[in-house]
PDB file of C-alpha atoms in Angstrom:
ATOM      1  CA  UNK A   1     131.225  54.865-176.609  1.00 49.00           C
ATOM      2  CA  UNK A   2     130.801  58.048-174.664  1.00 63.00           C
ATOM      3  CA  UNK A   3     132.901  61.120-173.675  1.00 68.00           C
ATOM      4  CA  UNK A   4     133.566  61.305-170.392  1.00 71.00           C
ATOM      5  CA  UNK A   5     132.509  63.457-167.648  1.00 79.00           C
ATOM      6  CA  UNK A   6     135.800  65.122-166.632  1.00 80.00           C
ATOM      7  CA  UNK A   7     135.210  64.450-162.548  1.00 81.00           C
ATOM      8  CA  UNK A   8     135.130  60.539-164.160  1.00 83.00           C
ATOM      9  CA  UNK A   9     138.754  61.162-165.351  1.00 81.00           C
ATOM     10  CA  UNK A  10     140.048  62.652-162.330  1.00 80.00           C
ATOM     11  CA  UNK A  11     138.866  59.570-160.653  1.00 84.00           C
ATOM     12  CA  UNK A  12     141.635  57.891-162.696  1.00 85.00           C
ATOM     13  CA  UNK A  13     139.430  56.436-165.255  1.00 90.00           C
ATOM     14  CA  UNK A  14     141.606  55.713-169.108  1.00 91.00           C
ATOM     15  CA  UNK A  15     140.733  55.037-172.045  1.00 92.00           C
ATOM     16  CA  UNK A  16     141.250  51.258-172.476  1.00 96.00           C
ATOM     17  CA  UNK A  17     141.082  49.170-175.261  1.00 97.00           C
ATOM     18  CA  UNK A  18     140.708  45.401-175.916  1.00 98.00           C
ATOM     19  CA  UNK A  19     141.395  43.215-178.868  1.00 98.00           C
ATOM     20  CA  UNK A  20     139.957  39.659-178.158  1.00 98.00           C
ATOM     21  CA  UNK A  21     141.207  36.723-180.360  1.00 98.00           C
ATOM     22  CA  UNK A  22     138.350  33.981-179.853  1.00 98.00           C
ATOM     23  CA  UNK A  23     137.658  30.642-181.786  1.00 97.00           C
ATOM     24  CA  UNK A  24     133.646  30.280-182.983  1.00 93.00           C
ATOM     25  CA  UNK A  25     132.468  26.271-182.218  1.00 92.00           C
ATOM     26  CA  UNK A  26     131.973  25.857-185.843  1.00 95.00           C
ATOM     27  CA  UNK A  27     135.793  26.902-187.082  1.00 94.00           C
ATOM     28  CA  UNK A  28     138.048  25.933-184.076  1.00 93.00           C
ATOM     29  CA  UNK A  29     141.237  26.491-186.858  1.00 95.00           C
ATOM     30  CA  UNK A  30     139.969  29.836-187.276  1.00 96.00           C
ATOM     31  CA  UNK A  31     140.303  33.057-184.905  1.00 97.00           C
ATOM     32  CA  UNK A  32     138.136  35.880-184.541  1.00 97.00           C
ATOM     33  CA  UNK A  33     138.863  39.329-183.837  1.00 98.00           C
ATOM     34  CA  UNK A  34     137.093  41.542-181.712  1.00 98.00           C
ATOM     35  CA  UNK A  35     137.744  44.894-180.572  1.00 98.00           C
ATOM     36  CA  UNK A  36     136.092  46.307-176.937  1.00 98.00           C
ATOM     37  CA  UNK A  37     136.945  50.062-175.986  1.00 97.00           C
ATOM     38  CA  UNK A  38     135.390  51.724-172.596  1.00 94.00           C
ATOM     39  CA  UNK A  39     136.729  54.362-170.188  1.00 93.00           C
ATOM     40  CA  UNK A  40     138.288  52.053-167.217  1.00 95.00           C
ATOM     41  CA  UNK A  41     140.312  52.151-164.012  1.00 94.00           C
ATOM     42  CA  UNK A  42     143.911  50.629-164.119  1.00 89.00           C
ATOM     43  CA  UNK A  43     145.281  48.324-163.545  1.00 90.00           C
ATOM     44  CA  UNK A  44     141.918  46.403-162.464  1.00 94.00           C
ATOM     45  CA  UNK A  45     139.740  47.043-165.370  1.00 96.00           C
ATOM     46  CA  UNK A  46     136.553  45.785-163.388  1.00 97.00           C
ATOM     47  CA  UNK A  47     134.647  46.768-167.177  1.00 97.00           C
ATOM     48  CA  UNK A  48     136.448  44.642-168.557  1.00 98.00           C
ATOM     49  CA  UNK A  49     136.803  42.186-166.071  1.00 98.00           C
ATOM     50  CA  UNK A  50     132.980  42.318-166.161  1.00 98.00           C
ATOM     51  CA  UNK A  51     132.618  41.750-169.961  1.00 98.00           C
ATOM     52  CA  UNK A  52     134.725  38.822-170.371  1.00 98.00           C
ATOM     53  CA  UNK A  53     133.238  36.978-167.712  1.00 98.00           C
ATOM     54  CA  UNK A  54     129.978  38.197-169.409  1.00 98.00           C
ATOM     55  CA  UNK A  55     131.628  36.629-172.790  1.00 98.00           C
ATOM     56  CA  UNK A  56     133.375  33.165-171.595  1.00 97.00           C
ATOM     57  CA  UNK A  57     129.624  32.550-169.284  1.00 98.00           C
ATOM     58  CA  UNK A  58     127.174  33.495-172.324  1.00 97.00           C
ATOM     59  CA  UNK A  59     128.899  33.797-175.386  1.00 96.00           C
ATOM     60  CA  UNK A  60     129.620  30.508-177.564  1.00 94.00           C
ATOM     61  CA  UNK A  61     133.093  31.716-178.715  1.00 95.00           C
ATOM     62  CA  UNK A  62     136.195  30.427-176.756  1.00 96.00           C
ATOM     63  CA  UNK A  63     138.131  33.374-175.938  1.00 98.00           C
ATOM     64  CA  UNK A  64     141.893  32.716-176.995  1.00 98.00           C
ATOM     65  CA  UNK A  65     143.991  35.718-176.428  1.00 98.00           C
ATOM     66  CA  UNK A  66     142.889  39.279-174.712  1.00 98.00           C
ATOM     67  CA  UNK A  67     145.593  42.010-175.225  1.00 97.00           C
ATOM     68  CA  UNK A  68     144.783  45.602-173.292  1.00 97.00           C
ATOM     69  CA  UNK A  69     146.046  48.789-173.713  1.00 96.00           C
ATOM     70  CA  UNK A  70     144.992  51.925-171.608  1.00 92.00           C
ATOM     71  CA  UNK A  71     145.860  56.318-172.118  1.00 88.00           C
ATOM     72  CA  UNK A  72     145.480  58.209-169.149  1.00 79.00           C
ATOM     73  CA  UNK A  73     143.785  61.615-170.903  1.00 68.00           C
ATOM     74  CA  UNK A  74     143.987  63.668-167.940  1.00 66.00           C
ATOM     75  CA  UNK A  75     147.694  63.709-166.386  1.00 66.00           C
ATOM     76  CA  UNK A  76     149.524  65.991-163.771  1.00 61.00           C
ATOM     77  CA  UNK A  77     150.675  69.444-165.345  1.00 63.00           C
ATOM     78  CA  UNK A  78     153.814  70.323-165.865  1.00 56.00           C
ATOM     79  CA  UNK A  79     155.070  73.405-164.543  1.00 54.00           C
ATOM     80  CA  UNK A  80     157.892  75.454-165.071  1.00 65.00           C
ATOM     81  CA  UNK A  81     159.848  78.424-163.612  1.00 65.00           C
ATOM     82  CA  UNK A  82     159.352  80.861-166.489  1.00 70.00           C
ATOM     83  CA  UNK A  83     162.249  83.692-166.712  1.00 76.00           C
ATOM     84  CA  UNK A  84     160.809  86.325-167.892  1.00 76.00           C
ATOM     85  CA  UNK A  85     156.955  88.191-167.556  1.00 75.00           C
ATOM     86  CA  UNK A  86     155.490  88.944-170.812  1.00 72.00           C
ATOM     87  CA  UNK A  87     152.431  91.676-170.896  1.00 77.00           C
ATOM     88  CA  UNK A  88     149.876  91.449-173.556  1.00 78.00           C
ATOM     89  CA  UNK A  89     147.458  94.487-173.806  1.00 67.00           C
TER      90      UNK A  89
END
């Protein structure tokens, strides 16, 4: 994983992350856990989008369960009316 550029967050990119719950051919009674974290765009996720139809097209495991959960890092500031002017010297 990479940081990102801060013009990529204003974009609306977020940190998403993705655990995957998959069976393997050999252990259908068993899952598998996987974890998949990338800076995306909600609510689409196209990069994730894109790696799960990478996964389910190439990959033998049978995906079972994909839960996703996205921060936005950069969000609008809050501002306040401030009271009072303070001078530092």
């Amino acid at each position: 994983m990479h940081e990102p550029e801060i013009s990529t967050l204003l974009r609306g990119y977020s940190l998403t992350t993705a655990e995957i719950l998959y069976r393997l051919p050999d252990h259908p009674a068993l899952l598998q856990s996987y974890i998949w974290q990338d800076y995306d765009l909600h609510p689409r996720f196209p990069k994730l989008t894109s790696f799960l139809d990478f996964w389910a097209s190439k990959l033998d495991g049978k995906l079972f369960k994909v839960t996703v959960a996205h921060c936005k890092l950069l969000t609008p500031a809050e501002v306040r009316l401030v009271g009072a002017e303070f001078k530092v010297h």
